[in-house]
PDB file of C-alpha atoms in Angstrom:
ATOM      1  CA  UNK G  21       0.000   0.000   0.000  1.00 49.00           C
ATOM      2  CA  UNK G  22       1.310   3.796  -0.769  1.00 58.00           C
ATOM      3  CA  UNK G  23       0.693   6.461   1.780  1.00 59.00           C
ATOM      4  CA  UNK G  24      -1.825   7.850  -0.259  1.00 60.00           C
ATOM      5  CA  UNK G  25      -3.931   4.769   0.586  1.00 62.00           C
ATOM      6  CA  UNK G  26      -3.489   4.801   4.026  1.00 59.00           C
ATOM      7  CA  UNK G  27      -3.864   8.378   4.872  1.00 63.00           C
ATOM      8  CA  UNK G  28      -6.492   9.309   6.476  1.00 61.00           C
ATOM      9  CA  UNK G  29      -9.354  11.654   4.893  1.00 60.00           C
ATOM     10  CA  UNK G  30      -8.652  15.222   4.923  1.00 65.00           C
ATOM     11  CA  UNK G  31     -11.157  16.654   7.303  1.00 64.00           C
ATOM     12  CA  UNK G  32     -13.742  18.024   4.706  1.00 77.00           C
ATOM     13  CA  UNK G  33     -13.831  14.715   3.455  1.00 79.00           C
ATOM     14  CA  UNK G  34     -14.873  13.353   6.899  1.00 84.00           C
ATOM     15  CA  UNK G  35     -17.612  16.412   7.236  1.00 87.00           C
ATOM     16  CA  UNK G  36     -18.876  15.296   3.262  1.00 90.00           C
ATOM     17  CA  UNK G  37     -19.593  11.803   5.019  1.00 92.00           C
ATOM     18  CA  UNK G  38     -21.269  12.750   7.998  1.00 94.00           C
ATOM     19  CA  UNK G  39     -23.221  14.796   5.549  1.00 94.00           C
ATOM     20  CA  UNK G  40     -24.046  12.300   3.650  1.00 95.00           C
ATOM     21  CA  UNK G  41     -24.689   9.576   6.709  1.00 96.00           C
ATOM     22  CA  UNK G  42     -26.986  12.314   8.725  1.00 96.00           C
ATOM     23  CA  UNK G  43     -29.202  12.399   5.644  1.00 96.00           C
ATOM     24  CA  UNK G  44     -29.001   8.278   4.545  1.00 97.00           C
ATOM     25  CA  UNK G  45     -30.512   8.618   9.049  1.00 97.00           C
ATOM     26  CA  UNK G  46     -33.021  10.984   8.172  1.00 97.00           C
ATOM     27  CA  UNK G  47     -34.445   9.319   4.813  1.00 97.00           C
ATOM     28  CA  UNK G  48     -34.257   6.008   6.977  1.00 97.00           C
ATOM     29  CA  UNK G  49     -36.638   7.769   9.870  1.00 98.00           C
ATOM     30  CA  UNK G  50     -39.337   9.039   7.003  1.00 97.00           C
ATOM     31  CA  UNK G  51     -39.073   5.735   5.515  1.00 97.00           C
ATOM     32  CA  UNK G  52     -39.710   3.823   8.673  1.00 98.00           C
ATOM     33  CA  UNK G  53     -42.843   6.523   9.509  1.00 97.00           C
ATOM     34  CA  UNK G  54     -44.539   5.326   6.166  1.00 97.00           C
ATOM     35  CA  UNK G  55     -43.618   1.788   6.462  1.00 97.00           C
ATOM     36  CA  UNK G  56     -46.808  -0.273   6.469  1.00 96.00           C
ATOM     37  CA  UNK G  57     -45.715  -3.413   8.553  1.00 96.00           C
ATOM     38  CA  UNK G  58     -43.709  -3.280  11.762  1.00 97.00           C
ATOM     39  CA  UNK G  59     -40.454  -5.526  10.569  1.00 97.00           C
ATOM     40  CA  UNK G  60     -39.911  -2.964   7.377  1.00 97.00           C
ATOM     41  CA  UNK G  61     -40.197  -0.112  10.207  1.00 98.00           C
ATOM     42  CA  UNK G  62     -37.985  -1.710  12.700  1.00 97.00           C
ATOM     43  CA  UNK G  63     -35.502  -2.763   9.547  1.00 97.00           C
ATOM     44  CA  UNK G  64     -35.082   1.249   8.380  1.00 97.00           C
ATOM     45  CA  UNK G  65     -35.263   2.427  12.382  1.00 98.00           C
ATOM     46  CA  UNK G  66     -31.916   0.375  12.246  1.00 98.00           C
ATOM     47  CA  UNK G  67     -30.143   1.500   9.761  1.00 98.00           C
ATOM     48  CA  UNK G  68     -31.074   4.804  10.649  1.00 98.00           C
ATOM     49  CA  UNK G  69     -29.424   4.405  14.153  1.00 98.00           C
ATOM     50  CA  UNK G  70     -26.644   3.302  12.207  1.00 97.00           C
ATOM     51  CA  UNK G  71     -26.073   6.225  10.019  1.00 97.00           C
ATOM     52  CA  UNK G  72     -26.832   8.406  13.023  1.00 97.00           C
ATOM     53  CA  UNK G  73     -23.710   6.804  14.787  1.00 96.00           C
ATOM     54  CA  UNK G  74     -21.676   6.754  11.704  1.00 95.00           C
ATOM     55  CA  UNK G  75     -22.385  10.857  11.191  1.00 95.00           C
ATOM     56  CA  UNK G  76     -20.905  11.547  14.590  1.00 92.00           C
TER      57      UNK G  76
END
C-alpha cells in the first residue's frame, strides 16, 4: 500500500460523510414513519441508528 492509501481523509472529506450519513438517518426515519408493517419499520429504524452513529 502507498501512503496515499493509508492516509487518512482530509477533514472536509470526513464532514462530506457525515453529511451524507446524517441524511441516509433521516431518509431512513421518514421511511420507517410510512412503512406499512412493523419488521420494514424496525428494519429502516436500524439503519437509521446506524447512520446516526456513523455521522458523529
Amino acid at each position: 500500500m502507498t501512503n496515499a492509501e493509508t492516509a487518512w481523509p482530509q477533514a472536509s472529506e470526513r464532514d462530506e460523510d457525515k453529511r451524507y450519513f446524517a441524511a441516509r438517518a433521516r431518509w431512513h426515519e421518514e421511511r420507517a414513519e410510512v412503512a406499512v408493517d412493523s419488521s420494514t419499520r424496525t428494519l429502516h429504524l436500524r439503519f437509521a441508528r446506524m447512520y446516526h452513529t456513523r455521522a458523529q
